[in-house]
GROMACS .gro file of C-alpha atoms in nm:
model
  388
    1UNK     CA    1   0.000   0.000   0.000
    2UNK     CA    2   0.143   0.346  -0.078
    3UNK     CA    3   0.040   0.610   0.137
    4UNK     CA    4   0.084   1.023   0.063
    5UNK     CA    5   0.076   1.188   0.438
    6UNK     CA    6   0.011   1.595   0.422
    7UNK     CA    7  -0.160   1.837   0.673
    8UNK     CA    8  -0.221   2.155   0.769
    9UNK     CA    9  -0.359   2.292   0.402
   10UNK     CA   10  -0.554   2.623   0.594
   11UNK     CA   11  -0.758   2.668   0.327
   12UNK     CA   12  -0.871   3.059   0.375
   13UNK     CA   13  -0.550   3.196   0.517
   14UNK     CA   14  -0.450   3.511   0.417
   15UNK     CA   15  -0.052   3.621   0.391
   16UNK     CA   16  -0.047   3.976   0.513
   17UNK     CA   17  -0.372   4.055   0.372
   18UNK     CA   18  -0.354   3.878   0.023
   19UNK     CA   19  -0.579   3.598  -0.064
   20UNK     CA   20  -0.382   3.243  -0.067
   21UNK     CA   21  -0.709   3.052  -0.232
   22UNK     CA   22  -0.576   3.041  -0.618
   23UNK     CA   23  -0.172   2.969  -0.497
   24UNK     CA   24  -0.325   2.690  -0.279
   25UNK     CA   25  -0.560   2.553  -0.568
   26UNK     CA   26  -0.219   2.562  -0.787
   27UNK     CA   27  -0.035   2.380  -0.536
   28UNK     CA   28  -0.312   2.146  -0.403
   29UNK     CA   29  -0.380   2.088  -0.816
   30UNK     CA   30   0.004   1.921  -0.853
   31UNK     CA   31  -0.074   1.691  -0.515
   32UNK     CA   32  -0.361   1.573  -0.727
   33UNK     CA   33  -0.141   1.475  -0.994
   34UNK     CA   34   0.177   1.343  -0.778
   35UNK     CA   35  -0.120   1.082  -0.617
   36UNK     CA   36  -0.204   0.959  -0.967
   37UNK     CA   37   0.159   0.946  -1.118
   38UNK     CA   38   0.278   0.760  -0.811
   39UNK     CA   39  -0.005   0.523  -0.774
   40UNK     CA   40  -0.118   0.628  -0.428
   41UNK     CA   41  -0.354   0.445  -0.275
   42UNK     CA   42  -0.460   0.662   0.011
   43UNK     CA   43  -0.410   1.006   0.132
   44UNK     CA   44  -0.407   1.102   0.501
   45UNK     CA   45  -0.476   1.463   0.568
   46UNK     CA   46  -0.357   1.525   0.957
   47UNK     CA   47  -0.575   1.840   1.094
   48UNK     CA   48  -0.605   2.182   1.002
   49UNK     CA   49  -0.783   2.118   0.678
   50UNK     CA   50  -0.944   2.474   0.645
   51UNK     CA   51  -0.810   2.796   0.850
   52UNK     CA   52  -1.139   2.900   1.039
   53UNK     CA   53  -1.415   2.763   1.208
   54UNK     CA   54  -1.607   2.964   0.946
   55UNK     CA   55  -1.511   2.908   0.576
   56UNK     CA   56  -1.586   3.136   0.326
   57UNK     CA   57  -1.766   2.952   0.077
   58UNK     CA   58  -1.467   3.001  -0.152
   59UNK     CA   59  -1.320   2.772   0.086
   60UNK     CA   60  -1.561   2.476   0.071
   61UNK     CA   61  -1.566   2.500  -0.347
   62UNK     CA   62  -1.136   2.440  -0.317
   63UNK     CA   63  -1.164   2.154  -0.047
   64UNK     CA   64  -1.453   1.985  -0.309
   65UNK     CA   65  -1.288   2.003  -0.590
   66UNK     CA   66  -0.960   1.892  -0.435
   67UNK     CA   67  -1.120   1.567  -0.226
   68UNK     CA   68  -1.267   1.453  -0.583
   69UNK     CA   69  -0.948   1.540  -0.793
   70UNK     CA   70  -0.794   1.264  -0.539
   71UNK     CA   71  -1.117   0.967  -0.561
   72UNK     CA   72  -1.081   1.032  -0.943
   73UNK     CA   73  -0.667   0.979  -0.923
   74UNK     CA   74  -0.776   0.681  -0.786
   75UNK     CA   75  -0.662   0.690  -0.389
   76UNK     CA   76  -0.948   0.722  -0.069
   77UNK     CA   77  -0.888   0.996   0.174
   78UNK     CA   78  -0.853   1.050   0.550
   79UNK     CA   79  -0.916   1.367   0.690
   80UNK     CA   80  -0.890   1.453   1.016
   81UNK     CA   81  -1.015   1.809   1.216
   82UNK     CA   82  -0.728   2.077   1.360
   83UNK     CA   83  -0.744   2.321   1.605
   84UNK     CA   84  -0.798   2.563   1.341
   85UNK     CA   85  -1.156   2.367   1.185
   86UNK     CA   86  -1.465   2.362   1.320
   87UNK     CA   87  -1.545   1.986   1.371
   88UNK     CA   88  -1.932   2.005   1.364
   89UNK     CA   89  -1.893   2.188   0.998
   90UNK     CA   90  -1.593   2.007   0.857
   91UNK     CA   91  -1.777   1.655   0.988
   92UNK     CA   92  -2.065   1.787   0.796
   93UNK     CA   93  -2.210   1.475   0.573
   94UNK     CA   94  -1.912   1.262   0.670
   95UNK     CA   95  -2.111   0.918   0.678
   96UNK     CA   96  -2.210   0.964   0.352
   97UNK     CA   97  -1.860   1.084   0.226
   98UNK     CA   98  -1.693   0.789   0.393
   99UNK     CA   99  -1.941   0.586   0.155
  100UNK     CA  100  -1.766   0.775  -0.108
  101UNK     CA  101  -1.425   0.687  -0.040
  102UNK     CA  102  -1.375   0.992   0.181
  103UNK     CA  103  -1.335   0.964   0.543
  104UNK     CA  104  -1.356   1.258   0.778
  105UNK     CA  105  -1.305   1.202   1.144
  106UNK     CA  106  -1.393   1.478   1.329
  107UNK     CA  107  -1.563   1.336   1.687
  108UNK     CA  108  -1.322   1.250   1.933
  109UNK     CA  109  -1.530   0.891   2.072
  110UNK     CA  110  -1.438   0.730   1.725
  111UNK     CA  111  -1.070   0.719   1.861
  112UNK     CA  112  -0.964   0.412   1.881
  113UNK     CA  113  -1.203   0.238   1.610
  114UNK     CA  114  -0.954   0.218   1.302
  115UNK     CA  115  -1.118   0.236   0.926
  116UNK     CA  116  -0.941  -0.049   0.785
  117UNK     CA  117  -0.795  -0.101   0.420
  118UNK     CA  118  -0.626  -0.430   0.290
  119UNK     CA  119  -0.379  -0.441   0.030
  120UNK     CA  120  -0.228  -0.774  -0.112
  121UNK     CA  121  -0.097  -0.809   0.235
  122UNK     CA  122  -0.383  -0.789   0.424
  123UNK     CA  123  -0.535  -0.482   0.659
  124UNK     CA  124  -0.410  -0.153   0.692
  125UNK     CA  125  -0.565   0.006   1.039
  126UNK     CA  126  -0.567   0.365   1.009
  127UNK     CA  127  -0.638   0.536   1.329
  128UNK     CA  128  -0.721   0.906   1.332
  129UNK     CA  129  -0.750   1.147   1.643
  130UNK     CA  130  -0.909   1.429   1.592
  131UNK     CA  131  -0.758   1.783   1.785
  132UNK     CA  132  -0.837   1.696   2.119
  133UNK     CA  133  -0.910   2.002   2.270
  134UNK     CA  134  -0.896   1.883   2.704
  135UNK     CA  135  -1.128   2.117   2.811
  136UNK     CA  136  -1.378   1.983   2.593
  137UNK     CA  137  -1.353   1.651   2.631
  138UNK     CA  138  -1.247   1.554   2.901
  139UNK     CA  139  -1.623   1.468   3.020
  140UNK     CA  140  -1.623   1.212   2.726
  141UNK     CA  141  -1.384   0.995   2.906
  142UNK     CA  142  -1.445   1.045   3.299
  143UNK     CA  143  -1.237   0.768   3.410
  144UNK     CA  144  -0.929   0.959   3.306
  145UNK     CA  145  -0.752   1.285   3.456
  146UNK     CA  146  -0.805   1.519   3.097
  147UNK     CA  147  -0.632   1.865   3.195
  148UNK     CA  148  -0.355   1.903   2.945
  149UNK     CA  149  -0.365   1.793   2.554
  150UNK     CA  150  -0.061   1.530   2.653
  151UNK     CA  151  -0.292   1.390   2.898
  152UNK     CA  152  -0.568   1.380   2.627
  153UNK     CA  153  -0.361   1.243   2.359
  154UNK     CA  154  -0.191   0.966   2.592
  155UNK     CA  155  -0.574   0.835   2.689
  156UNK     CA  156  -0.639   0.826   2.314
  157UNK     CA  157  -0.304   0.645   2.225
  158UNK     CA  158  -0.372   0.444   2.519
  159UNK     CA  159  -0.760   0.350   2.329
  160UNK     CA  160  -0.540   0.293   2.017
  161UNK     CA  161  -0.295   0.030   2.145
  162UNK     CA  162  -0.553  -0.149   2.355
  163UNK     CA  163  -0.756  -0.200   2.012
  164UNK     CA  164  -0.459  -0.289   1.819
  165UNK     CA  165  -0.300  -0.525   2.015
  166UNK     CA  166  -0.620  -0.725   1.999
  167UNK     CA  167  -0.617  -0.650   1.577
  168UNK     CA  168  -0.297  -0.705   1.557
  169UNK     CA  169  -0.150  -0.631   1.202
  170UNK     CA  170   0.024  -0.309   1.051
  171UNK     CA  171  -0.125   0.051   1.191
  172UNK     CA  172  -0.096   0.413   1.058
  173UNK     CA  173  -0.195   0.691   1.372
  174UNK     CA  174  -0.273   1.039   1.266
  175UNK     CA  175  -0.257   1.315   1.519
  176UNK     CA  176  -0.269   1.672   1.541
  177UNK     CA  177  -0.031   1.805   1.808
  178UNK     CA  178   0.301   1.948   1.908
  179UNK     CA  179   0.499   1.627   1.973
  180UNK     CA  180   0.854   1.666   2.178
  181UNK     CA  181   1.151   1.709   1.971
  182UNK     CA  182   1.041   1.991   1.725
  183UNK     CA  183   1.247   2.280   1.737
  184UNK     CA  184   1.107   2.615   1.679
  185UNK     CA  185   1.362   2.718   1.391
  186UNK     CA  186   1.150   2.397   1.194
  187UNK     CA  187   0.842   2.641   1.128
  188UNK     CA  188   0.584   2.655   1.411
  189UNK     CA  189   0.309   2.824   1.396
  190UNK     CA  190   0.255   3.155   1.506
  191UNK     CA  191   0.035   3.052   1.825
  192UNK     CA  192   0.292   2.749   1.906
  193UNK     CA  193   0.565   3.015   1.926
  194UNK     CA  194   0.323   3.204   2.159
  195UNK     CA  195   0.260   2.926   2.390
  196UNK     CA  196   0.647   2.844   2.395
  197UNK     CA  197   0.739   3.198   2.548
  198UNK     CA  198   0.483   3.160   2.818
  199UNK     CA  199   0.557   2.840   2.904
  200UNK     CA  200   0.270   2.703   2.825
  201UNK     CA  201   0.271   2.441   2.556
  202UNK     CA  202   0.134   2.133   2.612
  203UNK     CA  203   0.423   1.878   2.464
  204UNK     CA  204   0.346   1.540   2.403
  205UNK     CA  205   0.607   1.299   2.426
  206UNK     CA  206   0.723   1.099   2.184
  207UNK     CA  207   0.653   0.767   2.368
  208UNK     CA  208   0.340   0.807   2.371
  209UNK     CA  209   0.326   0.783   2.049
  210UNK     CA  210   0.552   0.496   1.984
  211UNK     CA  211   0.466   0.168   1.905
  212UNK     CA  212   0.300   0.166   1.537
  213UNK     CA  213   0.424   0.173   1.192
  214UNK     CA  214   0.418   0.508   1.115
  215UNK     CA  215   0.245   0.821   1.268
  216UNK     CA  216   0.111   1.148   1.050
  217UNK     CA  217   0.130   1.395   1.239
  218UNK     CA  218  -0.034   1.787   1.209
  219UNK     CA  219   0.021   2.089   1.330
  220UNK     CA  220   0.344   2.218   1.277
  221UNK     CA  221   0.405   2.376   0.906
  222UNK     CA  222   0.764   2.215   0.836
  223UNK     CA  223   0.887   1.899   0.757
  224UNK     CA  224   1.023   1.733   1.019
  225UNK     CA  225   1.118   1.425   1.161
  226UNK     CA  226   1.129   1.323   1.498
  227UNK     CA  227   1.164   0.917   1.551
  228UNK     CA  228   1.171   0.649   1.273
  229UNK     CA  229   0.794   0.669   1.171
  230UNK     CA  230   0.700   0.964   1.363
  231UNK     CA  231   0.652   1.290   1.101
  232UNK     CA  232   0.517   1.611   0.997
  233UNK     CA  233   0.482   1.689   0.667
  234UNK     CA  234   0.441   2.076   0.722
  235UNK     CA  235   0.195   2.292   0.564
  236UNK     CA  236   0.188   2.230   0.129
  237UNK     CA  237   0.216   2.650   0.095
  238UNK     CA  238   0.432   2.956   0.299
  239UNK     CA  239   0.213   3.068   0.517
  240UNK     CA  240   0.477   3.353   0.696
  241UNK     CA  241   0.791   3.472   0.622
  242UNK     CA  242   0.947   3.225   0.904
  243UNK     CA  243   0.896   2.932   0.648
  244UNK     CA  244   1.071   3.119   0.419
  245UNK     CA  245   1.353   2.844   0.360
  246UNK     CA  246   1.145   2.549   0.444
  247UNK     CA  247   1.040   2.295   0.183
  248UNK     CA  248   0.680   2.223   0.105
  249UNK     CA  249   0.598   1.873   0.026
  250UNK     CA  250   0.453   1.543   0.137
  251UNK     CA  251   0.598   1.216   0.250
  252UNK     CA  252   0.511   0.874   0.039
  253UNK     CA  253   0.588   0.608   0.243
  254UNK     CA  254   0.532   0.250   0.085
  255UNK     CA  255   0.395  -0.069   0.317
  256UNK     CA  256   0.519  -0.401   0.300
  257UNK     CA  257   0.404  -0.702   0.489
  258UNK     CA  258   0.603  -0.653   0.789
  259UNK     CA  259   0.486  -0.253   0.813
  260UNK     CA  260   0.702   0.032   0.607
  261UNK     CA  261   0.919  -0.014   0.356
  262UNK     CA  262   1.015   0.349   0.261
  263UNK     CA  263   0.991   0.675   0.324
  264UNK     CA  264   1.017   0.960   0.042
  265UNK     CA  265   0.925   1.299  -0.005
  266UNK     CA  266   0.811   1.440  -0.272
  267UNK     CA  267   0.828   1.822  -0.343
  268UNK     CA  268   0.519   2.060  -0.398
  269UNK     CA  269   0.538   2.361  -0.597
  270UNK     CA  270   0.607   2.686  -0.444
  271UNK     CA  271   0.385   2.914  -0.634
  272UNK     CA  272   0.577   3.275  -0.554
  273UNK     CA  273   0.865   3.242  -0.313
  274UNK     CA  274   0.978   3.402  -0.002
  275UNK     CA  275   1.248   3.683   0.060
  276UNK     CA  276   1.339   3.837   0.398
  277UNK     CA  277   1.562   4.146   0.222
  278UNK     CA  278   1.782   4.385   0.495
  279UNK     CA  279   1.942   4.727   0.440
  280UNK     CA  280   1.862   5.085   0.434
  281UNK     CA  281   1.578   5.212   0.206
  282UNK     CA  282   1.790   5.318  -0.080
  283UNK     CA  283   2.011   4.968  -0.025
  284UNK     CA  284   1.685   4.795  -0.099
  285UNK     CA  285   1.537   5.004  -0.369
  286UNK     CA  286   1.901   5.056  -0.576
  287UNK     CA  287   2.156   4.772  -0.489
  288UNK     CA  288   2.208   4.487  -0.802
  289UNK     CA  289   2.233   4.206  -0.551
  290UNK     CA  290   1.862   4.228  -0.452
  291UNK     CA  291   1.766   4.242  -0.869
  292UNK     CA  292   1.668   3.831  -0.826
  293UNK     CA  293   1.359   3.897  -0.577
  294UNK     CA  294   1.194   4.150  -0.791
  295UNK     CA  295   0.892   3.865  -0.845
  296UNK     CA  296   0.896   3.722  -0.496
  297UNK     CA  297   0.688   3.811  -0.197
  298UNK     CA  298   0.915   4.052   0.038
  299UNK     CA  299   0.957   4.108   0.402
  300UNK     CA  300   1.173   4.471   0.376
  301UNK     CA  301   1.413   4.505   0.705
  302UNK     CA  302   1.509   4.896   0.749
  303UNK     CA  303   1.804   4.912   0.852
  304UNK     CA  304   1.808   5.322   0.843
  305UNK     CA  305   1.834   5.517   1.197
  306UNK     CA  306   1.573   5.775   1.068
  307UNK     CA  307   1.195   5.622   0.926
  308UNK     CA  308   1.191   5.689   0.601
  309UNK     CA  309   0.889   5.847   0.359
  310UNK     CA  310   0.656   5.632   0.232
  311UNK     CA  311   0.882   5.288   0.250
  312UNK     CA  312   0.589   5.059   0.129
  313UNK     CA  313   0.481   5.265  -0.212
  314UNK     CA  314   0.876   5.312  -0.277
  315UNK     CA  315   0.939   4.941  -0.274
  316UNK     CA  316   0.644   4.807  -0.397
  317UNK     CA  317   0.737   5.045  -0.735
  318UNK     CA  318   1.061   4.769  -0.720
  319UNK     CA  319   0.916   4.463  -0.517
  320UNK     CA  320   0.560   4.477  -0.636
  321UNK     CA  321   0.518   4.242  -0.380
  322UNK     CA  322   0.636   4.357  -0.119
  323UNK     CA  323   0.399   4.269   0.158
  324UNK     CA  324   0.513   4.377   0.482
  325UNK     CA  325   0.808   4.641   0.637
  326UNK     CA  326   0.976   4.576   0.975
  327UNK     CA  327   1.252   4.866   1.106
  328UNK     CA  328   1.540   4.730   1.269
  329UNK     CA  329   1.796   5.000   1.288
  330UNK     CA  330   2.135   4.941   1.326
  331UNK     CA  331   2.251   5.020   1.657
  332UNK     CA  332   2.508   5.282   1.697
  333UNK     CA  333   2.732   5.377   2.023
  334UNK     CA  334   2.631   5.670   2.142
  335UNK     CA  335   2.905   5.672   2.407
  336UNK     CA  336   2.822   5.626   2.814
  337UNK     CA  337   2.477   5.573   2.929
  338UNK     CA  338   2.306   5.920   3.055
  339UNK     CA  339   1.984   5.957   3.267
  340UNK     CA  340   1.693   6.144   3.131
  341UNK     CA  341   1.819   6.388   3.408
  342UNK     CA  342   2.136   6.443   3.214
  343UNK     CA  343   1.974   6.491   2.913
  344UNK     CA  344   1.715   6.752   3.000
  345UNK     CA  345   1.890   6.899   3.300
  346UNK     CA  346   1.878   7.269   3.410
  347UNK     CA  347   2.099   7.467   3.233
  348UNK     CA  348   2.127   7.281   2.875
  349UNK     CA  349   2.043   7.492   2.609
  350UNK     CA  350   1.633   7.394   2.454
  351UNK     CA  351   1.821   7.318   2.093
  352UNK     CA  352   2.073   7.078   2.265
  353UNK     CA  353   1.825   6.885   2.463
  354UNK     CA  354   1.602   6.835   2.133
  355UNK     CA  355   1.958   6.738   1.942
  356UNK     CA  356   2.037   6.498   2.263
  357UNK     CA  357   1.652   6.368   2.237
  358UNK     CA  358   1.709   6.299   1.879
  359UNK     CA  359   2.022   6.138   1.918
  360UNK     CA  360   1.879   5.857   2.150
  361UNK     CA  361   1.536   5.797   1.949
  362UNK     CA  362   1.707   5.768   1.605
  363UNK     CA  363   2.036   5.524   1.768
  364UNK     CA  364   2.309   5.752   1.750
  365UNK     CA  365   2.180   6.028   1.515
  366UNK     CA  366   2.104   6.394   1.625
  367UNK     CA  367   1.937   6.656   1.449
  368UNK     CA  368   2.044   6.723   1.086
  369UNK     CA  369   2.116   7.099   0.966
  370UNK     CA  370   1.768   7.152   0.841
  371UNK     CA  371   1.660   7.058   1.171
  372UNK     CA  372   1.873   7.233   1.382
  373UNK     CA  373   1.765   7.553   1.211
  374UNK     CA  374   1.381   7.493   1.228
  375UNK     CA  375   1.425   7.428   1.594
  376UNK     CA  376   1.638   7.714   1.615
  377UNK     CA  377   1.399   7.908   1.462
  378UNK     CA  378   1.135   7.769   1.696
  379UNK     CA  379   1.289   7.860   2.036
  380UNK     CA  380   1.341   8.163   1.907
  381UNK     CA  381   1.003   8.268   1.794
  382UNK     CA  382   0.893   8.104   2.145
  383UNK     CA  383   1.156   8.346   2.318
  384UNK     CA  384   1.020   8.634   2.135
  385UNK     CA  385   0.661   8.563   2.220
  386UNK     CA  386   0.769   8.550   2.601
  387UNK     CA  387   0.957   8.825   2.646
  388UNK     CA  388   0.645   8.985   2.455
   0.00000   0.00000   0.00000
C-alpha cells in the first residue's frame, strides 16, 4: 500500500492581507497529480484542513474540488479536524462521504475504532484522532484525569494500542499536536511560538506515540522528523515569512508485509517564493544584488536610523510584492549611558536637549542641519513671544 501523508492545508489563510485561495488551488492541483503518477492508494490529511471555524464559501468550493481530484486519481482519503476547523462543519455529511471513499473524522469517541484497508498483504488500520481540545472533552472519558492535551492524547493512544494489540497487524496513527523534539527554527506556527514563550505548551512525548508503523502527524508547518515513523509533513504553501527556507511537500511512504518499507518525499510547488531582504531604504530600492527577488513576496528590514517616507509605495514600485516592512535600525554607540536627568537637566540649552533627544530615538543620530535651524527658529520665535 502506498500512502501520501500531508496536513495543515488552511484553506482561507491570508498572507499579510492577500488571498492564498488560487496559490493553494495551484499547489493542491500538482498533489492531485503526484497521487495519480505515483499510484497512491490513500491520502491522510492530519488536521487543520481549512483555517477558520467559518469558511468562506470560496473555501468549501477548493476543499470539493480537491477531495474529488484525489477519488478520481484513484486513492481514498482520511481527513482529520485541527485546532484551526470547526469539527461540527468540517464533519458535515461525513457518513455519507466515507461511503464515497472519503473519510472525515472529526468526533473524538471514534478514537480508537480504526477504518481499515487491505492491500495484497492484508489490513491496513488507520487510526485518526481528531484535535483533542482537554477542556472539551475531558467529560467524554471520565475515568481519566483530561487537563492538558498530553494527557488527552496519551488516553487516546492508550484507546489505540488497547484495540490494536487485539487487531494485531500493521497501523498508521494520525494526530494533530506538538509532539517533543520539534524545534522552533523547523516552522511553528505563530500561536505554538506564543505558547512556547509563556511556558505554556502542552508537549506530548514521543513515547506516547511509539509503538506503530508510522504516525502522521499535524500541526506544525515544516517537515520534520522526529523518531523512525514519527513525522510532519508541514503545511503544502508559505504561510509567513518564518517558512521562508522550508520545503513544502509530502511524505510517500510504501507498506510491505512486515509494516514500512520506505519513506520519500516528494516536493510541492512553491507558487511565488519568499524573501526576507535587509538594508537601508535606498540599499533595498538601488543595490544589483537584490535584482533576483523583484517577483517574490518581500519582508523589507530597514536598517536606516531615521523612518523613512513612504517605504511601502517606494518598494512596492521595485518589489511589487512587497507585503510587509519591519525597522530594525542598526545600533550605533552613542558613548556612556546618561539619565533622562542628564539629558534635560537645568541649564542645557532647549536646541541641545532636542539634538540629545534625537540622538537617542534615532540610535546615534542627532538633528540634521535643516533641523537644527527649524528648531532654532522655533525657540526663538517662542523666546520672542515671552519676552512679549
Amino acid at each position: 500500500m502506498r500512502i501520501l501523508h500531508t496536513s495543515d492545508w488552511h484553506i482561507g489563510r491570508s498572507f499579510h492581507g492577500h488571498s492564498t485561495l488560487d496559490a493553494l488551488r495551484e499547489v493542491l492541483r500538482d498533489l492531485v497529480r503526484q497521487v495519480e503518477q505515483n499510484g497512491v492508494d490513500l491520502v491522510v490529511v492530519s488536521g487543520d484542513v481549512f483555517d477558520s471555524a467559518t469558511p468562506a464559501a470560496g473555501a468549501y468550493t477548493l476543499l470539493t474540488d480537491v477531495l474529488h481530484g484525489i477519488r478520481e486519481a484513484g486513492a481514498q482519503v482520511v481527513v482529520t479536524s485541527g485546532n484551526h476547523d470547526s469539527a461540527a462543519r468540517l464533519g458535515f455529511q461525513s457518513r455519507f462521504l466515507g461511503a464515497a471513499g472519503v473519510h472525515v473524522i472529526t468526533d473524538p469517541l471514534t478514537v480508537g475504532e480504526p477504518l481499515t484497508f487491505h492491500d495484497a498483504h492484508g489490513p491496513v488500520h488507520v487510526y485518526p484522532v481528531p484535535y483533542l481540545e482537554p477542556a472539551l472533552v475531558r467529560h467524554l472519558w471520565p475515568e481519566a484525569e483530561i487537563r492538558t492535551q498530553e494527557q488527552a492524547m496519551r488516553h487516546a493512544m492508550s484507546l489505540i494500542s488497547a484495540d490494536r494489540a487485539e487487531r494485531g497487524g500493521r497501523s498508521i496513527v494520525m494526530a494533530h499536536c506538538f509532539a517533543a523534539g520539534v524545534e522552533p527554527t523547523q516552522g511553528v506556527e505563530r500561536e505554538i511560538r506564543q505558547d512556547l514563550r509563556q511556558g505554556s505548551l502542552d508537549v506530548v512525548p514521543l513515547g506516547d506515540l511509539a509503538g506503530h508503523d508510522y504516525v502522521a502527524l499535524g500541526h506544525i508547518h515544516g517537515r520534520a522528523t522526529l523518531a523512525d515513523g514519527i513525522r510532519y509533513s508541514g503545511a503544502p504553501l508559505h504561510y509567513s515569512f518564518g517558512e521562508a527556507d522550508k520545503p513544502r511537500g509530502a511524505w510517500i511512504l510504501d507498506l510491505d508485509a512486515d509494516g514500512i518499507a520506505s519513506v520519500e518525499w516528494t516536493d510541492l510547488p512553491v507558487p511565488r517564493r519568499l524573501a526576507v531582504l535587509r538594508g537601508t531604504l535606498d540599499e533595498l530600492l538601488s543595490d544589483p544584488r537584490f535584482d533576483e527577488h523583484t517577483d517574490d513576496w518581500v519582508c523589507a528590514v530597514l536598517t536606516d536610523a531615521v523612518p523613512q517616507p513612504e517605504p511601502m509605495r517606494r518598494l512596492q514600485k521595485r518589489f511589487p510584492h512587497c507585503a510587509t516592512i519591519q525597522s530594525d535600525p542598526e545600533q550605533v554607540d552613542t558613548g556612556p549611558e546618561r539619565s533622562y536627568r542628564d539629558r534635560v537637566g537645568r541649564g542645557r540649552p532647549d536646541p541641545q536637549v532636542v539634538d540629545d533627544f534625537l540622538a537617542f530615538v534615532r540610535a546615534g543620530d542627532g538633528a540634521s542641519d535643516a533641523e537644527r535651524g527649524l528648531v532654532a527658529d522655533v525657540v526663538s520665535a517662542h523666546r520672542a513671544e515671552e519676552s512679549a
